[in-house]
PDB file of C-alpha atoms and ligand atoms in Angstrom:
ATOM      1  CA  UNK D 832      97.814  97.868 108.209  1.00  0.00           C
ATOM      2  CA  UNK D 833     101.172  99.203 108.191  1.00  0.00           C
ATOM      3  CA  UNK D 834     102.773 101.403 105.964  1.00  0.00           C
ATOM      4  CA  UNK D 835     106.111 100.750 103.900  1.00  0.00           C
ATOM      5  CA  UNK D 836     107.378 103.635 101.530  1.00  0.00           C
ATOM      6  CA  UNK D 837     108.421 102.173  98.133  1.00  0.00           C
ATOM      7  CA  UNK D 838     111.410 104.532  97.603  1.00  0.00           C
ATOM      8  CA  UNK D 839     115.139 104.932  97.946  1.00  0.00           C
ATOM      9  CA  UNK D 840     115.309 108.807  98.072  1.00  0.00           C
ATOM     10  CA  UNK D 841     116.530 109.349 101.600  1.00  0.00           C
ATOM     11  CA  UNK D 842     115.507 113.388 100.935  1.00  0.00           C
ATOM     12  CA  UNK D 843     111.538 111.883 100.291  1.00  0.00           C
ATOM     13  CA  UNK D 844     112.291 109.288 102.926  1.00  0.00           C
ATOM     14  CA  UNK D 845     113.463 111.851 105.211  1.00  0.00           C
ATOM     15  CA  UNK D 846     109.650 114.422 104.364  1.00  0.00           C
ATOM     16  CA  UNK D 847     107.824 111.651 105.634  1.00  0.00           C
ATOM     17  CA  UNK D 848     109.332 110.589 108.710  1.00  0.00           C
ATOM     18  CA  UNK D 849     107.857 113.357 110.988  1.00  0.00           C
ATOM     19  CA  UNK D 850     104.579 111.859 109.732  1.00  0.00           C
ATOM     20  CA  UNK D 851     105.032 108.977 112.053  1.00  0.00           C
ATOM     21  CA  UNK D 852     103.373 107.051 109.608  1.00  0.00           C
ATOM     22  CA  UNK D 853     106.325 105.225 108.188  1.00  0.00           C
ATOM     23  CA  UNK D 854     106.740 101.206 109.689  1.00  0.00           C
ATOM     24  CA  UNK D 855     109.608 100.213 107.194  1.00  0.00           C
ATOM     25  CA  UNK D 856     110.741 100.707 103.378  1.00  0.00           C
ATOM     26  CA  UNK D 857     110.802  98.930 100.313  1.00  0.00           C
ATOM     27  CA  UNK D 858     113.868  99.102  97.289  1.00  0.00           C
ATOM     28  CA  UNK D 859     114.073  97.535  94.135  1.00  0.00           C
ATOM     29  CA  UNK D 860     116.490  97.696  91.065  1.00  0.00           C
ATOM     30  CA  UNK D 861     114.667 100.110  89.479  1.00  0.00           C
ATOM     31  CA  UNK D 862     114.300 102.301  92.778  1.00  0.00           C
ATOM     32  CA  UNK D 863     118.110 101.845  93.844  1.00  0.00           C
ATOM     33  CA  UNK D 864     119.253 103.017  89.927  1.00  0.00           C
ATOM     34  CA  UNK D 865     116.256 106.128  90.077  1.00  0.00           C
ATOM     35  CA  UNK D 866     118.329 107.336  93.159  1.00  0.00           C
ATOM     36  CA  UNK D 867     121.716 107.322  91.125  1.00  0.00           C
ATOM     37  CA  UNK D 868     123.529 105.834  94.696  1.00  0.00           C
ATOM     38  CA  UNK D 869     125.376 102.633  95.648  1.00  0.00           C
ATOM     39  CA  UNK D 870     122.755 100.069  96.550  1.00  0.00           C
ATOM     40  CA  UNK D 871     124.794  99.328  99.972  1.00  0.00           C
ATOM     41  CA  UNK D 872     125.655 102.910 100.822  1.00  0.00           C
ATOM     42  CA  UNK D 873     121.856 104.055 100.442  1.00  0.00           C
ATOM     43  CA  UNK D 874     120.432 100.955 101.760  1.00  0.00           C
ATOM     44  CA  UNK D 875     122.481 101.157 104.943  1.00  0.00           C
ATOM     45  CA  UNK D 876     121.524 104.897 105.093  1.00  0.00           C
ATOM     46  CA  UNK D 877     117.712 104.103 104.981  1.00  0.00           C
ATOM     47  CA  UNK D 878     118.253 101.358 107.450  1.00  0.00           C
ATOM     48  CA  UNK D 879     119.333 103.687 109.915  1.00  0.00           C
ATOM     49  CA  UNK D 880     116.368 106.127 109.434  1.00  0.00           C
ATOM     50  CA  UNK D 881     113.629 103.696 110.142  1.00  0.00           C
ATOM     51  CA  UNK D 882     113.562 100.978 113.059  1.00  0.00           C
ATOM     52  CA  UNK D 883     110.905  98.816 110.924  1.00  0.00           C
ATOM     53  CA  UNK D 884     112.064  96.430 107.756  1.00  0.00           C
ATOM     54  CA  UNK D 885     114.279  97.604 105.041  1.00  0.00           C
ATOM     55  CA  UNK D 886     113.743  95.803 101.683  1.00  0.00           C
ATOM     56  CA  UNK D 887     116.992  95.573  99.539  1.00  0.00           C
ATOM     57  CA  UNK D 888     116.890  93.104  96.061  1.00  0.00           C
ATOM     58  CA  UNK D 889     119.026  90.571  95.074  1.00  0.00           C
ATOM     59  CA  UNK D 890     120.243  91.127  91.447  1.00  0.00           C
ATOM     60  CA  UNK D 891     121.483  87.788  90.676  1.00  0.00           C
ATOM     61  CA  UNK D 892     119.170  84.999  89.489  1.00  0.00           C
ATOM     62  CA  UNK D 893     121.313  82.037  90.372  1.00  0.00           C
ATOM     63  CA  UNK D 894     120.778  80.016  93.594  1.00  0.00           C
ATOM     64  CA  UNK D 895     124.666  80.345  94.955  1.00  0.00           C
ATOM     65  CA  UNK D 896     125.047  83.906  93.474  1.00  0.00           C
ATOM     66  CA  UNK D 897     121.549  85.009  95.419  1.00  0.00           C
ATOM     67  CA  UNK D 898     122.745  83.561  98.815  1.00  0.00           C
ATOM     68  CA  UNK D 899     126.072  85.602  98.410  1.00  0.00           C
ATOM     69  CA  UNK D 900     124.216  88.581  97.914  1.00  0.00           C
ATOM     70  CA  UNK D 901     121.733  88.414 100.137  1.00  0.00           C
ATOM     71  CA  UNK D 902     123.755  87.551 103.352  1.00  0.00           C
ATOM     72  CA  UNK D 903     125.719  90.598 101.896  1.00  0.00           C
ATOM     73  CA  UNK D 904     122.837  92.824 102.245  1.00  0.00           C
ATOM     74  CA  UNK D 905     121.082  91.211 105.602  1.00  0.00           C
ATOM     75  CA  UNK D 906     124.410  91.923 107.050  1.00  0.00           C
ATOM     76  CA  UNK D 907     124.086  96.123 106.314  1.00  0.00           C
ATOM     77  CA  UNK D 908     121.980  95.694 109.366  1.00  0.00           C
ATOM     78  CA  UNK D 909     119.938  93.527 111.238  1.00  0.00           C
ATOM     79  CA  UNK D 910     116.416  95.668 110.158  1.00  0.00           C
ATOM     80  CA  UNK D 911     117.097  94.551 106.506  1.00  0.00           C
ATOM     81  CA  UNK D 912     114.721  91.708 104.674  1.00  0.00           C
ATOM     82  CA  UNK D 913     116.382  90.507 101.581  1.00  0.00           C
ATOM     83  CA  UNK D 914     113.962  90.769  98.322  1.00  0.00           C
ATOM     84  CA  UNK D 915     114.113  87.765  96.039  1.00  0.00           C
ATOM     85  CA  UNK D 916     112.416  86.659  92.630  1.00  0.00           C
ATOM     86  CA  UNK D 917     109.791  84.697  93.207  1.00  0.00           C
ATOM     87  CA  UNK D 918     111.522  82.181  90.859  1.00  0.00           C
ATOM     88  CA  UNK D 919     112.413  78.940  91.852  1.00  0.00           C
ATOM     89  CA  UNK D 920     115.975  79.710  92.674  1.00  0.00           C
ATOM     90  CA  UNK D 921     114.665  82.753  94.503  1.00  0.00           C
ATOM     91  CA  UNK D 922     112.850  80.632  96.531  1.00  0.00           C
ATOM     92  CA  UNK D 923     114.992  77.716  97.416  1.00  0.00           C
ATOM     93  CA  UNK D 924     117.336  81.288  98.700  1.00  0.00           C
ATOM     94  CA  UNK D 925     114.339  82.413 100.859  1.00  0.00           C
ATOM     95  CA  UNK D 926     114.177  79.071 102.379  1.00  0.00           C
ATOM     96  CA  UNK D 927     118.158  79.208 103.443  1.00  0.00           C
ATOM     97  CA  UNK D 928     117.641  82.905 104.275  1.00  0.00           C
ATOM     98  CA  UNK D 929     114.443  82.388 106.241  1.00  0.00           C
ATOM     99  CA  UNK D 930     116.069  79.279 107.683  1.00  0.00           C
ATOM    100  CA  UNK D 931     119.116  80.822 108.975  1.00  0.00           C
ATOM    101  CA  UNK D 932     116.997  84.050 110.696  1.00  0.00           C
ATOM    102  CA  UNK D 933     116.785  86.463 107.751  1.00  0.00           C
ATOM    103  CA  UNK D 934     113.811  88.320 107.149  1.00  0.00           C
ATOM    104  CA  UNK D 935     113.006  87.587 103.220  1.00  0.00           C
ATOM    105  CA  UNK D 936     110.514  89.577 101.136  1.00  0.00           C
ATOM    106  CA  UNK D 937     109.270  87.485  97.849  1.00  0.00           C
ATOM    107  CA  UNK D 938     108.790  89.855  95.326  1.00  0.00           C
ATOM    108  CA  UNK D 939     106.782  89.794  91.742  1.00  0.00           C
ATOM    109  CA  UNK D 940     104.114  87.645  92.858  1.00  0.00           C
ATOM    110  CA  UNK D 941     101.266  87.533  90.470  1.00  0.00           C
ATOM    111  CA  UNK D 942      99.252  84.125  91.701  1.00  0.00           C
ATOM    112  CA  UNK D 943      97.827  82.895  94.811  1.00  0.00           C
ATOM    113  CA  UNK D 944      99.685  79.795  93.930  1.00  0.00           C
ATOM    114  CA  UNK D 945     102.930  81.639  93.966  1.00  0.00           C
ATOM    115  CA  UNK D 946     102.571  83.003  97.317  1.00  0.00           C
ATOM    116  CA  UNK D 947     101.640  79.496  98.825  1.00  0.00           C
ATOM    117  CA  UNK D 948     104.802  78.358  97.425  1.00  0.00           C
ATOM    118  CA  UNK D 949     106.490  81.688  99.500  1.00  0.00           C
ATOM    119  CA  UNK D 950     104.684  81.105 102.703  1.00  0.00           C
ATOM    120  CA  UNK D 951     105.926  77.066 102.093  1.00  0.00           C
ATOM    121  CA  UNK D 952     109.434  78.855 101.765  1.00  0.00           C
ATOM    122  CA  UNK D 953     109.407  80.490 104.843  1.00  0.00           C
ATOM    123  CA  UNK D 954     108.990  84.360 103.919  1.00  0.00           C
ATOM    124  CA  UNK D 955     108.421  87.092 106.091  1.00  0.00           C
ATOM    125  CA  UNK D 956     106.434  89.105 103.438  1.00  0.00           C
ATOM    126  CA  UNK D 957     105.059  88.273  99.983  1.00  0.00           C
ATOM    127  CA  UNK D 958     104.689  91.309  97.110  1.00  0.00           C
ATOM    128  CA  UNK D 959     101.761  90.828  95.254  1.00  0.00           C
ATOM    129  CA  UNK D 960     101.893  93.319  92.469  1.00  0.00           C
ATOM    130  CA  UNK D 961      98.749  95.334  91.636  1.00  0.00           C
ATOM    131  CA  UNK D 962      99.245  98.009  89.802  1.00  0.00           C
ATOM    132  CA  UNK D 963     100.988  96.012  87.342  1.00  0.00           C
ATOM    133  CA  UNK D 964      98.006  93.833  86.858  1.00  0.00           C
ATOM    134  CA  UNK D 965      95.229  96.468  86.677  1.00  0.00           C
ATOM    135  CA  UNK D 966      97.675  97.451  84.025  1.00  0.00           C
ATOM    136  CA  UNK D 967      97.066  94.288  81.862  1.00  0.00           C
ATOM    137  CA  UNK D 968      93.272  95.136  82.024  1.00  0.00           C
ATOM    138  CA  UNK D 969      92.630  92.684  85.059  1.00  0.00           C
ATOM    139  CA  UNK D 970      91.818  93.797  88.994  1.00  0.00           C
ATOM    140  CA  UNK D 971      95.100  93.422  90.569  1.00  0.00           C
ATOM    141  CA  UNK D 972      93.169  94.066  94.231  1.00  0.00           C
ATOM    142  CA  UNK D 973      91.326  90.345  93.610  1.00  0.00           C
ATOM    143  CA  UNK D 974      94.758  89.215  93.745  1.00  0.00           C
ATOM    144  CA  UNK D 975      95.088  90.181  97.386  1.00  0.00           C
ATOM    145  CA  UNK D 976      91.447  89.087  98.163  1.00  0.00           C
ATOM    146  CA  UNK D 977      92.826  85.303  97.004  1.00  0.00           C
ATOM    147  CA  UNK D 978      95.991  85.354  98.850  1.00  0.00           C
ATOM    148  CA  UNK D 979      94.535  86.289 102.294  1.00  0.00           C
ATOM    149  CA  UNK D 980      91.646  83.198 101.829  1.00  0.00           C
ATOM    150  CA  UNK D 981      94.311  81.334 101.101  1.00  0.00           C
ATOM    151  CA  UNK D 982      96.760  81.976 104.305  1.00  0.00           C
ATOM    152  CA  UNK D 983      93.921  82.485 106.139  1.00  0.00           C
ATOM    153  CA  UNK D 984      92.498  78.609 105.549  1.00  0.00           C
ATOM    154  CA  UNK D 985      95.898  77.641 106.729  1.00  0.00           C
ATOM    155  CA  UNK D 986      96.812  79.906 110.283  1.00  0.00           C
ATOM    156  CA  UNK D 987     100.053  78.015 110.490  1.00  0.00           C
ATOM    157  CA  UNK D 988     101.329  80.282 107.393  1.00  0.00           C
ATOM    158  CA  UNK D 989     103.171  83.573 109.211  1.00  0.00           C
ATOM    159  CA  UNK D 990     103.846  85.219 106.103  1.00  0.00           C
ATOM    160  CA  UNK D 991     102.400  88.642 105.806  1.00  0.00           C
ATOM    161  CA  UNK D 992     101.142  90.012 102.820  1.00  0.00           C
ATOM    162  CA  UNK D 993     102.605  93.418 100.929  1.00  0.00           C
ATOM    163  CA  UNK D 994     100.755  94.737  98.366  1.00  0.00           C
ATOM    164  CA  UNK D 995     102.794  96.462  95.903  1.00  0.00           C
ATOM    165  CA  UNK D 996     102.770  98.716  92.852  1.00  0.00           C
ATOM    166  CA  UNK D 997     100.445 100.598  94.244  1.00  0.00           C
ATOM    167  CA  UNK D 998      99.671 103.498  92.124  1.00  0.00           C
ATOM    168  CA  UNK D 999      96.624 105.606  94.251  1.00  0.00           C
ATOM    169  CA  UNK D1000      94.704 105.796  97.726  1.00  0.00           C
ATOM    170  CA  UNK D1001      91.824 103.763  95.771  1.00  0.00           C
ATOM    171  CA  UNK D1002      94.439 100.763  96.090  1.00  0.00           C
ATOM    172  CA  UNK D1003      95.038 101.563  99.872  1.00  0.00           C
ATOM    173  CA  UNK D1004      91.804 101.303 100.858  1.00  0.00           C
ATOM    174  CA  UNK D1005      90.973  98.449  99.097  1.00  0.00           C
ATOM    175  CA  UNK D1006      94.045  96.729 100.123  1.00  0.00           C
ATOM    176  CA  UNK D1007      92.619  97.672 104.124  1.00  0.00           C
ATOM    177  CA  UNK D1008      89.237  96.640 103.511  1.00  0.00           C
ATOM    178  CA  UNK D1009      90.822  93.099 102.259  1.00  0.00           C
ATOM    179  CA  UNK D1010      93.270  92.956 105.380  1.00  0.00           C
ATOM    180  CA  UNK D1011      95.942  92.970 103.957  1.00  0.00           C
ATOM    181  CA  UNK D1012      98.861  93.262 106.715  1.00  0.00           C
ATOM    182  CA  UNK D1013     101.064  95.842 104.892  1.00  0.00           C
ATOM    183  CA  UNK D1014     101.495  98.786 101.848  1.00  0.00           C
ATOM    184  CA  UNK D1015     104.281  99.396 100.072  1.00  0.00           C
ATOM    185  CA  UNK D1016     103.361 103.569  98.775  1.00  0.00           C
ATOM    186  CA  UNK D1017     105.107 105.200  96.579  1.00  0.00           C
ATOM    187  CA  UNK D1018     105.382 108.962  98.591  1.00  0.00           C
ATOM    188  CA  UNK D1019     103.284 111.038  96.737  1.00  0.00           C
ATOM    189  CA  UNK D1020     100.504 108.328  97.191  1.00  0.00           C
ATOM    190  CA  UNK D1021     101.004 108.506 101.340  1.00  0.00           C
ATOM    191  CA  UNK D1022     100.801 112.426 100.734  1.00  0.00           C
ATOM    192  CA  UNK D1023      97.372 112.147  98.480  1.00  0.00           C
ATOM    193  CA  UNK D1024      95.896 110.196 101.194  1.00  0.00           C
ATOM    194  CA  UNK D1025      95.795 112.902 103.612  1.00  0.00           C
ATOM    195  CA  UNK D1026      93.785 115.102 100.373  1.00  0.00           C
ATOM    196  CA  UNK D1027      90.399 115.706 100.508  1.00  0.00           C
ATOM    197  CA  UNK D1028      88.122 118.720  99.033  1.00  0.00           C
ATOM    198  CA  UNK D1029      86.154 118.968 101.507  1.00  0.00           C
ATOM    199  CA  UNK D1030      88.687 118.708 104.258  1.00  0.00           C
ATOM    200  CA  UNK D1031      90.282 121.836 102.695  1.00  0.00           C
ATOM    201  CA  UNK D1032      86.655 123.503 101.907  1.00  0.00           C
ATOM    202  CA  UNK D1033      85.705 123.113 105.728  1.00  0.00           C
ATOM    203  CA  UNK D1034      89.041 124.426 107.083  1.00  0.00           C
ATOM    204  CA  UNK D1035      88.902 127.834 104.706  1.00  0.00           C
ATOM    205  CA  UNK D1036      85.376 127.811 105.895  1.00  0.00           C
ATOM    206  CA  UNK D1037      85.918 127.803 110.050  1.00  0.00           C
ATOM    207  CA  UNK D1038      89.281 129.840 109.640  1.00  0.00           C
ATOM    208  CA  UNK D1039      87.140 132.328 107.752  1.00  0.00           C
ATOM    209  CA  UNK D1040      84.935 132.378 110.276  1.00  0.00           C
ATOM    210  CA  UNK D1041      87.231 132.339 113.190  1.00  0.00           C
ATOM    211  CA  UNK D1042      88.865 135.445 111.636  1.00  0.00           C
ATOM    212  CA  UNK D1043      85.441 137.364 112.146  1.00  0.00           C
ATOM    213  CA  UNK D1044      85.755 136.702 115.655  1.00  0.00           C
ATOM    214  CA  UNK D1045      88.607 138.771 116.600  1.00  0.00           C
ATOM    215  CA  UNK D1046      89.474 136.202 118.997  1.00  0.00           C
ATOM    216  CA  UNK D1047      93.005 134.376 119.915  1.00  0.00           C
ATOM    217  CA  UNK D1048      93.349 130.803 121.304  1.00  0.00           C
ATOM    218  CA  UNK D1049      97.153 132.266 122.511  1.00  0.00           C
TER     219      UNK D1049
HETATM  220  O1  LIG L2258     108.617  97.742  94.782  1.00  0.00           O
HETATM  221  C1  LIG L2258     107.830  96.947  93.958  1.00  0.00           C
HETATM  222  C2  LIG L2258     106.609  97.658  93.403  1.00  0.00           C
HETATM  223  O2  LIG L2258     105.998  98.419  94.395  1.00  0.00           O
HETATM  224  C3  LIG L2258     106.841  98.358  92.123  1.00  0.00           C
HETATM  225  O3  LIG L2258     105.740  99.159  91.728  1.00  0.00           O
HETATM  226  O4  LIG L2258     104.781 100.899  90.278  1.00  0.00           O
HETATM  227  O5  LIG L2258     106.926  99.780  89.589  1.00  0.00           O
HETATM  228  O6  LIG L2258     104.756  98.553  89.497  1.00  0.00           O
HETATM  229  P1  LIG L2258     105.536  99.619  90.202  1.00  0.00           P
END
């Protein structure tokens, strides 16, 4: 499973990188207006941190309007998937994206049905959204469960499933145990994942322990 970071703060962008764990980003409206930048200066800055995909949103909601925009933003450079509403105009533009060689990310999918109609359209990676539904009281993670019987019970579907709104490691692991191909994490929930008690109780405990030795490895 490989691991997008939901942000556009290059400075908690930047924390993570000597992880290794990054494989690409994610931005959104929301995201791109948190960071207070230009959508094309940061986006091209994040593209040029990270070798995997970049996510950057089309605002518009018309067909003709969407395709202006999102050739705009493919063109920032070539590691860039263009997001788009999974609307019906958003999807008629991932079809003349995907068409043309874009990569195209389908984002705000709450149905199985709605990402068949994506993978139909030709995108790279569909955004289920489950934090948002385990906020309405319903298992967002079930979501995922549906979509991968669903492109699984038809192999000639390539698109690759990215669960977003993910809100804690509980939703990682979940997401992994469902094979789901990629994360989208908000940072601090890539930095929780490495947390454990017990990991920290055991380390204190040998280190406290070492110390009695009076020995040095160097
Ligand atoms: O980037 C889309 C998605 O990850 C947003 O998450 O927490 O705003 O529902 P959230």
């Amino acid at each position: 499973m490989r691991f997008f970071v939901d942000t556009a703060d290059v400075s908690e962008l930047d924390k993570l990188l000597v992880t290794g764990m990054v494989d690409g980003v994610t931005t959104n409206p929301s995201l791109i207006a948190k960071s207070g930048r230009n959508i094309l200066e940061v986006t091209k800055e994040i593209a040029s941190m990270v070798d995997g995909p970049v996510s950057a949103e089309v605002t518009a909601t018309d067909y003709d309007t969407m395709i202006q925009e999102g050739k705009k933003l493919a063109a920032i450079a070539e590691n860039i998937a263009v997001k788009v509403p999974l609307t019906v105009d958003g999807l008629r533009t991932c079809k003349t994206l995907s068409d043309a060689g874009t990569m195209v990310n389908v984002t705000l999918c709450f149905s199985a049905a709605q990402a068949l109609l994506a993978a139909k359209a030709g995108a790279t990676f569909i955004s289920p959204f489950v934090g948002r539904l385990d906020d309405m009281g319903m298992d967002g993670m079930e979501l995922i469960e549906s979509i991968r019987d669903v492109y699984d019970a038809y192999p000639t579907l390539k698109t690759e499933i990215l669960v977003a709104s993910i809100r804690n490691t509980r939703h990682v692991e979940r997401a992994a145990e469902v094979g789901a191909d990629v994360g989208t994490l908000p940072p601090r929930v890539i930095w929780d994942m490495y947390q454990h008690p017990l990991t920290a109780k055991g380390l204190d405990d040998f280190l406290a322990d070492w110390g009695k030795t009076g020995q040095s490895i160097l």
